Coordinates of C-alpha atoms and ligand atoms in Angstrom, one line a residue:
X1 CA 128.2 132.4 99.1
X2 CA 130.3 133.0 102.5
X3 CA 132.5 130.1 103.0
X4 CA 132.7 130.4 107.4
X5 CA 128.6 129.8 106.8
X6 CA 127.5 126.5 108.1
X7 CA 124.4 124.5 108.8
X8 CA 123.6 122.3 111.9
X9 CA 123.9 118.8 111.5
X10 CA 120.6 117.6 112.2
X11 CA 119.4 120.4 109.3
X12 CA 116.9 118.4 107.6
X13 CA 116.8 119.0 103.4
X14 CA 114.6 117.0 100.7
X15 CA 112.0 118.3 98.4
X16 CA 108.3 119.1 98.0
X17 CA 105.6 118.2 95.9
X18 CA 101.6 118.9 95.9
X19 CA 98.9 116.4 95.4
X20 CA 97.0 117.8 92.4
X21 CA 100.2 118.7 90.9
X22 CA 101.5 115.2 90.9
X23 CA 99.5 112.6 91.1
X24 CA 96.9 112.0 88.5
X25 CA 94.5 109.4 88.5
X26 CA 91.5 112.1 89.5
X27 CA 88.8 109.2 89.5
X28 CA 90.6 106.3 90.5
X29 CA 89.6 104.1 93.7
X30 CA 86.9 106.0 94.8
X31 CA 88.6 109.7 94.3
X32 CA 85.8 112.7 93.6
X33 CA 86.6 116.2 92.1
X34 CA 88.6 119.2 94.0
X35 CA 87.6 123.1 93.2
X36 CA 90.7 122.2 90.8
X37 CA 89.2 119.3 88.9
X38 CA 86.5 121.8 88.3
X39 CA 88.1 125.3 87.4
X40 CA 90.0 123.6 85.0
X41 CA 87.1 122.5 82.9
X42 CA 86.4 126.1 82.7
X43 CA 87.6 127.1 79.1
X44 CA 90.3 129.8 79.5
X45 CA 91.2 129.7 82.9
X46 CA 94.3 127.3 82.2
X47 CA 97.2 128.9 80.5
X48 CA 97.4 125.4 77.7
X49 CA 94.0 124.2 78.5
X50 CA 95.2 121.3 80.4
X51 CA 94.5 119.8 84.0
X52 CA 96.0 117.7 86.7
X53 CA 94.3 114.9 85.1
X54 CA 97.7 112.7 84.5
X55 CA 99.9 115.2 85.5
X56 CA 103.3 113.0 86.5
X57 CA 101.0 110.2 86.8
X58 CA 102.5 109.5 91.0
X59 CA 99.7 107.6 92.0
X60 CA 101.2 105.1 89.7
X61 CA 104.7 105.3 90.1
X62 CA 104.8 105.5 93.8
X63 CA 108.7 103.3 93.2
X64 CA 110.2 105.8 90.5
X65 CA 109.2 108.8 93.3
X66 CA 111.0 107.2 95.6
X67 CA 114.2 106.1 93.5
X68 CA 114.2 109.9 92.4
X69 CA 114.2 111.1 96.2
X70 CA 117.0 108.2 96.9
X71 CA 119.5 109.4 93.8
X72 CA 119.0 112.7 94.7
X73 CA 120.2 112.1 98.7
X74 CA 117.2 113.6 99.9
X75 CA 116.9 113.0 103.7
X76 CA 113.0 114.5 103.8
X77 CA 110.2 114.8 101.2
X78 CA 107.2 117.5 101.7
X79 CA 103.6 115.8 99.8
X80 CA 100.5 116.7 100.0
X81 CA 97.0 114.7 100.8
X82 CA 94.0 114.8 98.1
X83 CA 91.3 115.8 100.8
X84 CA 88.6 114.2 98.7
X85 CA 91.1 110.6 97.9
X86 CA 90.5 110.6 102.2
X87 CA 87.0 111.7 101.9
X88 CA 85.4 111.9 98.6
X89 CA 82.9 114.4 99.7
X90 CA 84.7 116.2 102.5
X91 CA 82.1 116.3 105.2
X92 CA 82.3 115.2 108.9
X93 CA 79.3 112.7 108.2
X94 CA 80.5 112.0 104.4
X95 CA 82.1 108.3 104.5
X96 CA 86.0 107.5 104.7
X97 CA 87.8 106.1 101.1
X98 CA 90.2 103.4 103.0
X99 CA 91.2 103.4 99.1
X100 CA 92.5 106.6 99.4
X101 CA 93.8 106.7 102.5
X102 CA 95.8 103.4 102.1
X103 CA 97.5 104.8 99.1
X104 CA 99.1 107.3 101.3
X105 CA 99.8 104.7 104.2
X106 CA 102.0 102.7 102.1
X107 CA 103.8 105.0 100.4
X108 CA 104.9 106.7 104.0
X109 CA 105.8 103.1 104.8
X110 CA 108.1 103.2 101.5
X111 CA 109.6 106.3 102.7
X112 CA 110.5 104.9 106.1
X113 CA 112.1 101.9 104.2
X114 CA 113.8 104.0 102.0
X115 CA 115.6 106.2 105.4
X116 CA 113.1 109.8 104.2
X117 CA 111.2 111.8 106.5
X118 CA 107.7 112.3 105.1
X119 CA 106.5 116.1 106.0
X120 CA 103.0 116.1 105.2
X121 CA 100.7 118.8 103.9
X122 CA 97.3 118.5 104.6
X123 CA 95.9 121.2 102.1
X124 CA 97.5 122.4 99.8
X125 CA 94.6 124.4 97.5
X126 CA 92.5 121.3 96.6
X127 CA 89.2 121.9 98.2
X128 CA 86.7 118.8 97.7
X129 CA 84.3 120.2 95.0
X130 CA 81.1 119.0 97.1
X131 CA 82.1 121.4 100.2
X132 CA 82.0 124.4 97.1
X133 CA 79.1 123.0 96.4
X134 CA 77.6 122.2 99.7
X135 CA 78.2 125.4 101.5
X136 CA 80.5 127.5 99.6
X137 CA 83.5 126.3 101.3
X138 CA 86.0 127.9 102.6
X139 CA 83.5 131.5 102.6
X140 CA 81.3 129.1 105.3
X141 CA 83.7 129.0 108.9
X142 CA 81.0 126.8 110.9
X143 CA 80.8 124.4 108.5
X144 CA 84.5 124.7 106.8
X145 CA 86.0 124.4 110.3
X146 CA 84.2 121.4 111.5
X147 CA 85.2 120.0 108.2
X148 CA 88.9 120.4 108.3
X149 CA 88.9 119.6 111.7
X150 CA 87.3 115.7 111.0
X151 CA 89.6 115.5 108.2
X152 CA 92.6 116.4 110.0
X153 CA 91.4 113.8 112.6
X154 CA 91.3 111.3 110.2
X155 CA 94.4 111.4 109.2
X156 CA 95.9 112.3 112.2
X157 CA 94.9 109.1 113.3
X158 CA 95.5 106.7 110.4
X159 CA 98.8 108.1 110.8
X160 CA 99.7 107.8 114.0
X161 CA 103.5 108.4 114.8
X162 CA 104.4 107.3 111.8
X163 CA 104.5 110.6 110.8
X164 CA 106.4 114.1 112.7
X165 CA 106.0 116.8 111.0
X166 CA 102.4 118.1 109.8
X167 CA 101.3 121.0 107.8
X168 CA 97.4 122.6 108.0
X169 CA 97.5 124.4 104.8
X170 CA 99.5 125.4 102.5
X171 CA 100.0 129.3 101.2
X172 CA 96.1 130.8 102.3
X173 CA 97.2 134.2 101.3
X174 CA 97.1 132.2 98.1
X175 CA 93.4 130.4 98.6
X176 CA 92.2 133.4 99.8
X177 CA 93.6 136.2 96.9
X178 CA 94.0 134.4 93.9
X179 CA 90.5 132.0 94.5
X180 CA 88.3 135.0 95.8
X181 CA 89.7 138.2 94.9
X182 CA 91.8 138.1 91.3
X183 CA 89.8 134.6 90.6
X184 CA 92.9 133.0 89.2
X185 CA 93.1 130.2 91.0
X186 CA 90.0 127.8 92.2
X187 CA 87.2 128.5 92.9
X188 CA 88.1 131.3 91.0
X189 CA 85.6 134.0 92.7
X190 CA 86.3 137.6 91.6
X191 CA 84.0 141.2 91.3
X192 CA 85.2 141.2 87.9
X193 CA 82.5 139.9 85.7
X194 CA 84.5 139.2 83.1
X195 CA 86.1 136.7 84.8
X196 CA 82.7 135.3 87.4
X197 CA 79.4 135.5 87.6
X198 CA 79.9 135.8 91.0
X199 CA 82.4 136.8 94.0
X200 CA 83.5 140.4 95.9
X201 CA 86.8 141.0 95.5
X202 CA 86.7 143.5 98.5
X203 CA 85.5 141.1 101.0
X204 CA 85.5 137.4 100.2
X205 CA 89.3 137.3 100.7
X206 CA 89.4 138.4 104.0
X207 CA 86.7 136.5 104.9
X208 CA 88.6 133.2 103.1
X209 CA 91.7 134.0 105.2
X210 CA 90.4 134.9 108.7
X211 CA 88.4 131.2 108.5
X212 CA 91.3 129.2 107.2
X213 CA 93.1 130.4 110.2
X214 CA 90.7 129.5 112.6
X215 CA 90.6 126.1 110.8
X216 CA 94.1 125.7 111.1
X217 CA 93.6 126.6 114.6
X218 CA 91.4 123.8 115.6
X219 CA 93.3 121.1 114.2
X220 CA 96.2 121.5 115.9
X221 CA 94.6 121.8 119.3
X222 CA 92.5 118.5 118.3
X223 CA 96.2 117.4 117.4
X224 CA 97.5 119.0 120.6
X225 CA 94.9 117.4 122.6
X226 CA 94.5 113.9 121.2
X227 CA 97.7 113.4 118.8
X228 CA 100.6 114.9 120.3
X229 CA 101.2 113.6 123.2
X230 CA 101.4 109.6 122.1
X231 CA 102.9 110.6 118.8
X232 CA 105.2 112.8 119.5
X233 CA 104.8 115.2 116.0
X234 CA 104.4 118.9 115.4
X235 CA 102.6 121.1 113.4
X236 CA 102.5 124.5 111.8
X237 CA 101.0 126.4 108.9
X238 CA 103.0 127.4 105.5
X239 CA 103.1 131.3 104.1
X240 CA 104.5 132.3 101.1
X241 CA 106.3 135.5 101.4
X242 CA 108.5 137.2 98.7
X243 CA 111.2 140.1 99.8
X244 CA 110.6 143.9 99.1
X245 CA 113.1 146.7 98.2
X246 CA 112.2 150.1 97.8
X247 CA 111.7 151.1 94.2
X248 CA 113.1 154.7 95.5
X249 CA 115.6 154.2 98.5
X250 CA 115.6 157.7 99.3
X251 CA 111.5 158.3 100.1
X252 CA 110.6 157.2 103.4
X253 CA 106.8 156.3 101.6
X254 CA 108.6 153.5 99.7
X255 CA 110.3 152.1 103.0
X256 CA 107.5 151.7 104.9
X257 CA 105.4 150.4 101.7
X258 CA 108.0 147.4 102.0
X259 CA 106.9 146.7 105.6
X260 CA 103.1 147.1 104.5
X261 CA 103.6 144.8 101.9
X262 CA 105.4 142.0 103.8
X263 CA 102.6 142.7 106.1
X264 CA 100.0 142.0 103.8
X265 CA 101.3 138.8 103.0
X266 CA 102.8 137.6 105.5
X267 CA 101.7 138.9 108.8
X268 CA 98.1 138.6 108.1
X269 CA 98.5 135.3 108.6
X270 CA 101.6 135.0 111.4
X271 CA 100.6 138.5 113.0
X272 CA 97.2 136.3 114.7
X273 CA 99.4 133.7 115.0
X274 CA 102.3 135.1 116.9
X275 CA 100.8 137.8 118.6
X276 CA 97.1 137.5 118.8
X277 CA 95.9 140.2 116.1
X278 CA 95.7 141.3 112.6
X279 CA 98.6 143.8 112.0
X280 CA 97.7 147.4 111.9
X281 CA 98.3 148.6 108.9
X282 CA 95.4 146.3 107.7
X283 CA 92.7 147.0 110.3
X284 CA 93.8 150.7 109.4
X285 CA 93.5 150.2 105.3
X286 CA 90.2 147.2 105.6
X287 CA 88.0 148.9 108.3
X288 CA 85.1 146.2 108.9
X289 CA 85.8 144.6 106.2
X290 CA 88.4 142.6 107.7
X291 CA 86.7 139.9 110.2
X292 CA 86.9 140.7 113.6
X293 CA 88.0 138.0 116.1
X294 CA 86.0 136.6 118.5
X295 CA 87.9 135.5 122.3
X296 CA 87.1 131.9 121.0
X297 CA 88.5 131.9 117.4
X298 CA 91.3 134.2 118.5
X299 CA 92.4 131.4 121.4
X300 CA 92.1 128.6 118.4
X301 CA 95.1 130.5 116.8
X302 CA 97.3 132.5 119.1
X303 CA 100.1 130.1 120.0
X304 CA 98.9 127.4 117.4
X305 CA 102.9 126.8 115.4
X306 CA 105.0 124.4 116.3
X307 CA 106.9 125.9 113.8
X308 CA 106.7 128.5 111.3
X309 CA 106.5 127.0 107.2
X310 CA 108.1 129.2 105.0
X311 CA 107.8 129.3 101.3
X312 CA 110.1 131.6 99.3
X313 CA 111.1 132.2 95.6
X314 CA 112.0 135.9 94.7
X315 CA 111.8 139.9 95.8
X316 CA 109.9 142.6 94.4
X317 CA 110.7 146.5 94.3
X318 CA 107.6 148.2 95.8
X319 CA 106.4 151.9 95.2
X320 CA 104.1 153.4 97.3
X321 CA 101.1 155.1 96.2
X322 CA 100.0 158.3 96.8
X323 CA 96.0 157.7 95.8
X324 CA 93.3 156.6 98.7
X325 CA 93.5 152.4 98.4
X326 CA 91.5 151.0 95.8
X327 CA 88.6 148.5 98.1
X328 CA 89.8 145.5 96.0
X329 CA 93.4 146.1 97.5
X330 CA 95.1 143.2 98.4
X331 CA 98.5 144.8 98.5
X332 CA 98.6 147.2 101.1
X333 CA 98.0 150.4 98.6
X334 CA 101.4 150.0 96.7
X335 CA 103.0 149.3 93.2
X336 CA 104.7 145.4 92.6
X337 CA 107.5 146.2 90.2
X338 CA 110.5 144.3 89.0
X339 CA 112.3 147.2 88.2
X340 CA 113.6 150.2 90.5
X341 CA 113.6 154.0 90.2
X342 CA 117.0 153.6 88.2
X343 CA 115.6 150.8 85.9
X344 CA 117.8 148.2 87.7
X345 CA 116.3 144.5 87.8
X346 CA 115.6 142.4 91.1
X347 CA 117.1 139.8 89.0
X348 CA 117.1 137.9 86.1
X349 CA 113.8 136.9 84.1
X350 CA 112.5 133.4 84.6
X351 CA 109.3 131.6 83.1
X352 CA 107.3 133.2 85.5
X353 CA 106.6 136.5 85.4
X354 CA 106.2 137.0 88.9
X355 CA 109.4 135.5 90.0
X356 CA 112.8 137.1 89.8
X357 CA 115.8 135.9 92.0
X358 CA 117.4 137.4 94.6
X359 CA 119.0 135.1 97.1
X360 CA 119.8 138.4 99.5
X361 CA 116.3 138.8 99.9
X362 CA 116.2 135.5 101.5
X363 CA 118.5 135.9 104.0
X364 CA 116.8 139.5 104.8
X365 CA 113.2 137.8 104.8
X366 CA 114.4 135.2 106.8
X367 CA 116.2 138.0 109.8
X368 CA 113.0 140.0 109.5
X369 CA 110.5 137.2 110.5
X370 CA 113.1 136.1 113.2
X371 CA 112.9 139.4 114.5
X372 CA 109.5 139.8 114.0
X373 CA 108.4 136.2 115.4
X374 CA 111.0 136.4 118.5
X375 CA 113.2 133.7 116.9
X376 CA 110.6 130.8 115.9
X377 CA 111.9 127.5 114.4
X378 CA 111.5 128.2 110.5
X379 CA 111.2 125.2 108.2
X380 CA 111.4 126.4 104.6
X381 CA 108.8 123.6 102.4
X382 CA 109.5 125.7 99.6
X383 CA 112.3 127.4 97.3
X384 CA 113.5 126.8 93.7
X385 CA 113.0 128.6 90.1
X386 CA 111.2 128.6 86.8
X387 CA 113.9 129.2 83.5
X388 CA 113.0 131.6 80.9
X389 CA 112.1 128.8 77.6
X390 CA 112.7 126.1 79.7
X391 CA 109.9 124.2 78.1
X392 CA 111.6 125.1 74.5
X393 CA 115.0 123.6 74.8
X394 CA 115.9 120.3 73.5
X395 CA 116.0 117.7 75.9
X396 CA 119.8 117.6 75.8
X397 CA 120.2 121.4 77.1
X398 CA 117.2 121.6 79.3
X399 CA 118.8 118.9 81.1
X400 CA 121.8 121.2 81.3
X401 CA 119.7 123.5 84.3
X402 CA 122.8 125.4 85.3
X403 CA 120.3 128.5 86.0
X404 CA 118.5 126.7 88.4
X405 CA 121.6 124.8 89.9
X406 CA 122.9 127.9 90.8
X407 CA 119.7 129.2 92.2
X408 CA 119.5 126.9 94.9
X409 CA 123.4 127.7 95.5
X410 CA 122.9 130.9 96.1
X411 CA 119.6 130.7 97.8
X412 CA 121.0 128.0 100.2
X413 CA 123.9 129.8 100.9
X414 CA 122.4 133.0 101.8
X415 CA 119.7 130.3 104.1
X416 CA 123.3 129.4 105.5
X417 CA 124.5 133.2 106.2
X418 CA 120.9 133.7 108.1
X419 CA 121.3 130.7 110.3
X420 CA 125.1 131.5 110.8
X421 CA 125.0 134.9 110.9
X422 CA 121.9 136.7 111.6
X423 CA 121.3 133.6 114.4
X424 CA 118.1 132.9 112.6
X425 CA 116.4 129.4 114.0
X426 CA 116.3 128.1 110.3
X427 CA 116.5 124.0 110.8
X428 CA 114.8 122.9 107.8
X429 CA 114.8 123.5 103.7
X430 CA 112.4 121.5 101.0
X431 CA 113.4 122.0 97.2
X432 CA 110.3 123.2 95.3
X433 CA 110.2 120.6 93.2
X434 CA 111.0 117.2 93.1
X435 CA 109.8 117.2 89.4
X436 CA 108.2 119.0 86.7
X437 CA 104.4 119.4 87.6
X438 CA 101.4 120.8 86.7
X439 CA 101.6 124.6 87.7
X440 CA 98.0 125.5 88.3
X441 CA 97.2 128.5 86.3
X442 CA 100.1 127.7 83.8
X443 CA 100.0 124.6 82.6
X444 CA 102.7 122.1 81.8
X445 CA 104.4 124.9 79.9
X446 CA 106.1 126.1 83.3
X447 CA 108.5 123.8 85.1
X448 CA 109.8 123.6 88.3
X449 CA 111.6 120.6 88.8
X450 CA 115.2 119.2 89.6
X451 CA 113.9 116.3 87.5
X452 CA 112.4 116.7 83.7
X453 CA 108.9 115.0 83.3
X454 CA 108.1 113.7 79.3
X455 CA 104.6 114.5 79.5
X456 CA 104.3 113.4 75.9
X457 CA 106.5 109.7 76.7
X458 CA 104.6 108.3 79.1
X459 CA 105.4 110.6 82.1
X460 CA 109.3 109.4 82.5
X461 CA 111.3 111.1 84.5
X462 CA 114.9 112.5 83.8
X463 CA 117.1 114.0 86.4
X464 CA 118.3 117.7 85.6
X465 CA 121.8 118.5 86.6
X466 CA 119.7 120.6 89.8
X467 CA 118.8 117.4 91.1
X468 CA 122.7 116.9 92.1
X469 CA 123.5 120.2 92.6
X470 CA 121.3 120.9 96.1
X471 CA 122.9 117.3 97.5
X472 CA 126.5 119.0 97.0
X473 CA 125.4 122.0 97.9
X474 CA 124.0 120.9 101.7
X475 CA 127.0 118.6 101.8
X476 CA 129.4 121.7 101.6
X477 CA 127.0 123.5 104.4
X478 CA 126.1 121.1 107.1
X479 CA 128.6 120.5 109.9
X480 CA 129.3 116.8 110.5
X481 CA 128.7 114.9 113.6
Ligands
GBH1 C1 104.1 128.0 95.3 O1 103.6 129.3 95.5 C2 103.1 126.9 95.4 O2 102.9 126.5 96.7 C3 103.3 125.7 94.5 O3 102.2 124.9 94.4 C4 103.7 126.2 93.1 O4 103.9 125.2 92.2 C5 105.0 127.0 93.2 O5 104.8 128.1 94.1 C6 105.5 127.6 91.9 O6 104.6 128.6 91.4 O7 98.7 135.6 90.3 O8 100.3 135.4 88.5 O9 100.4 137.2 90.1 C7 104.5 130.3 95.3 C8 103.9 131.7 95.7 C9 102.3 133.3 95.3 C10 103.6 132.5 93.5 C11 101.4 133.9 94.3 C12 102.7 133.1 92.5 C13 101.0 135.0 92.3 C14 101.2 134.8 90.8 N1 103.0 132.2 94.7 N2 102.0 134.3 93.1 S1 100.0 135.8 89.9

C-alpha cells in the first residue's frame, strides 16, 4: 500500500450479491426453477449436498440487507434478478410474475431511501429451467436471444430511471466452461460421461459464449434505443479474469502463455467487444470450431460497453505446453499452477483451491486491460477472499477475519496505485460479498462474506471485522470534495 495513492471522489464502493446465492424462497409468489434449482437435485454435483433453497433467506429479510449495507457505509450495492421470479418460464410469449418483479421494485425503492446505488445484474448463471428445457438454452441463439432480449425489456422498463447502472450477464466465460465444457456448474453439460449423458466439451462452450454475447448485444441496443435516452443509465457486461505470471520467467513459451491465457478468458469476450473479433490466438488454436460472426451479430456487439465489469480474486503461474492442444482446451494449451519453477507460491492458500492472493496482479490486470481496451471506464462488481477453515472456527475467531480484512487492503490499494499511477479509468469497486452465501458447486462450506450467516440459527447475520475494514480502507483512499 503506497501512501501518495488516491481515489477520485466520486469513486463509487459497496458490495455484491447474486440472486440464487441469496435469496431463498425458490417457490414463493409464483417463482419456477433455474438450471440451478435443478443441477442441484442431481446427487453429487454439490460439494454438501445442499441448494439455494434458503440460502440467507433475502427474500425475507429485505430490512436486515439493508441495515447490513447502512453499518457497513456502503454507498452502492451490486444484486442480481431471478430471471424466472420476472418470468417464470423465460419466454417472450410466457406471462410476467408482477409478484416477482415487485419484490425487486421495492427493495430498489429501500435502497434509494436508505442513500445506495442499486447496480443491477441481470444474469448472473440462473437460467429459467423451462428455456433448458424448451430449447436447450443458451446452445439455441435465435431463440436464447429473443429471450433475453424481452426480459431485459421488461425490466428495463419496470425500472425505469430508477436504476443507472445495468449489467447483461455476469462471468459467461463461467456459463459457458464450467456449464458446457467441465459440467461443474448448471446445466452441467460435459463429453465426460461420467459426469453427463450428454454435452461436447470441444464445442458447446464456444457455441454458449459466442450467443451470450450476441444476447448481451441486443439488449443494450434495445436499451440504447428505447431506455437510454429518458433514463439516463448505462450498461456493460462483467468478466472474470485472474492474473498470470510465468511459471519459468526466463522461456519466452511461458510469457506468451500468460497473454494466451488472459486471452482465453478474458479477451474472448472483450476482444468482440472492443475491437470487433475473436482474438487470434483462439481462431488459430479452435479452427471452425469457434462460431464465426455474421456482419449482423458482430454489429450487436462491437461498441456494446458503456463500461467494462471487472471481476477479480487471485493470479495463477502458467506453464506452457509443448504437446498439440487437447480439442477440450479451454485454456489456451497451457498448465494452471499455483506454484512456480522455484516452488514459490502466488500466495497464501484459502478455502478455495483455485484462489490464491496476489494484490500485484490486480494492479497489472487492471494496466493490461487499460492498455488493451484504450482506457475504458472499469467498474470492478467483484473482489474479496475465501479463508482456509473458515467454516471450522468458533464463531468468536471467525469473526476475527483479519485474513480477509487485509485482503481487501491490499487489493484496494494496489486498485488505488492503478488509478493513480498507471492512469487506469478505474471509478468503481463492489466487495464480493456482502455475506456468506451459497457458493454454487461448494456449498455453505465456503464463505465469502464481510458478514457471517448462521445457517443453522435461523439465517442471522453477524458482521466480520471485513465488514469495517473496506469502509476505512476507501476512507483513507478517496480524495474529499
Ligand atoms: C465469482 O466467480 C462469482 O461471480 C460468484 O458468484 C462467486 O460466489 C465468487 O466468484 C466466489 O467464487 O471450476 O473449481 O476450477 C469468480 C470466478 C471463475 C472462480 C471460475 C472459480 C473456477 C473454479 N470464478 N473458477 S473450478
Amino acid at each position: 500500500m503506497t501512501t501518495t495513492s488516491t481515489l477520485p471522489s466520486d469513486f463509487l464502493w459497496g458490495f455484491a450479491t447474486a440472486s440464487y446465492q441469496i435469496e431463498g424462497a425458490v417457490n414463493e409468489d409464483g417463482r419456477a426453477p433455474s438450471i440451478w434449482d435443478t443441477f442441484c437435485q442431481i446427487p453429487g454435483k454439490i460439494a454438501d449436498g445442499s441448494s439455494g433453497k434458503v440460502a440467507c433467506d433475502s427474500y425475507h429479510r429485505t430490512a436486515d440487507d439493508i441495515e447490513l449495507l447502512k453499518k457497513c457505509g456502503a454507498k452502492a450495492y451490486r444484486f442480481s434478478l431471478s430471471w424466472s421470479r420476472i418470468i417464470p418460464l423465460g419466454g417472450r410469449n410466457d406471462p410476467i410474475n408482477q409478484k416477482g418483479l415487485n419484490f425487486y421494485l421495492k427493495f430498489v425503492d429501500y435502497l434509494h431511501a436508505a442513500g445506495i446505488t442499486p447496480l443491477i445484474t441481470l444474469f448472473h448463471w440462473d437460467l429459467p429451467d423451462a428455456l433448458h428445457q424448451r430449447y436447450g438454452g443458451m446452445l439455441n441463439k435465435e431463440e436464447f436471444v429473443a429471450d433475453f432480449t424481452n426480459y431485459a425489456r421488461v425490466v428495463f422498463s419496470a425500472f425505469g430511471s430508477r436504476v443507472k447502472h445495468w449489467i447483461t450477464f455476469n462471468e459467461p466465460w463461467c456459463s459457458a466452461v464450467l456449464g458446457y465444457n467441465t459440467g461443474v456448474f448448471a446445466p452441467g453439460r460435459t463429453s465426460d460421461r461420467t459426469k453427463s449423458p450428454e454435452g461436447d466439451s470441444s464445442r458447446e462452450c464456444w457455441i454458449v459464449g459466442h450467443n451470450i454475447l450476441v444476447a448481451h448485444g441486443a439488449a443494450v441496443k434495445v436499451y440504447r434505443e428505447e431506455f437510454k435516452g429518458r433514463d439516463g443509465g448505462e450498461i456493460g457486461i462483467t468478466l472474470n479474469g485472474d492474473w498470470a505470471e510465468p511459471w519459468d520467467p526466463d522461456n519466452p513459451a511461458d510469457i506468451e502463455a500468460c497473454n494466451r491465457r488472459i486471452e482465453f478468458s478474458v479477451s474472448w469476450f472483450a476482444d468482440p467487444i472492443y475491437h470487433g473479433k475473436y482474438p487470434d490466438s483462439m481462431v488459430k488454436q479452435l479452427g471452425g470450431r469457434l462460431p464465426t460472426w455474421t456482419p449482423e451479430d458482430i454489429a450487436l456487439v462491437h461498441g456494446s460497453n458503456d463500461f467494462y465489469g471487472m471481476n477479480h480474486y487471485c493470479a495463477n503461474y502458467v506453464k506452457a505446453k509443448t504437446t498439440e492442444p487437447d480439442p477440450d482446451d479451454f485454456t489456451g494449451n497451457l498448465e494452471i499452477l499455483t506454484e512456480d519453477k522455484n516452488g514459490n507460491s502466488i500466495g497464501p492458500e484459502t478455502q478455495s483451491a483455485w484462489l490464491r492472493p496476489h494484490p500485484v496482479g490486480f494492479r497489472k490486470l487492471l494496466k493490461w486491460l487499460s492498455d488493451r481496451y484504450d482506457g475504458p471506464k472499469i467498474y470492478v462488481t467483484e473482489n474479496g477472499t475465501s479463508l482456509k477453515g473458515e467454516n471450522d472456527l468458533p464463531l468468536e475467531r471467525l469473526l476475527d477475519d483479519e485474513f480477509r480484512a487485509q485482503y481487501f487492503r491490499d487489493y484496494i490499494g494496489a486498485m488505488a496505485d492503478a488509478y493513480t499511477l498507471d492512469g487506469v479509468n478505474v471509478r468503481a469497486y463492489m466487495a464480493w460479498s456482502l455475506m456468506d452465501n451459497f457458493e454454487w458447486a461448494d456449498g455453505y462450506g465456503t464463505r465469502f462474506g464481510v458478514t457471517y450467516v448462521d445457517y443453522k440459527g435461523n439465517q442471522k447475520r453477524i458482521p466480520k471485522k471485513s465488514a469495517k475494514v473496506i469502509g476505512e480502507t476507501f476512507d483513507k483512499y478517496i480524495k474529499k470534495e
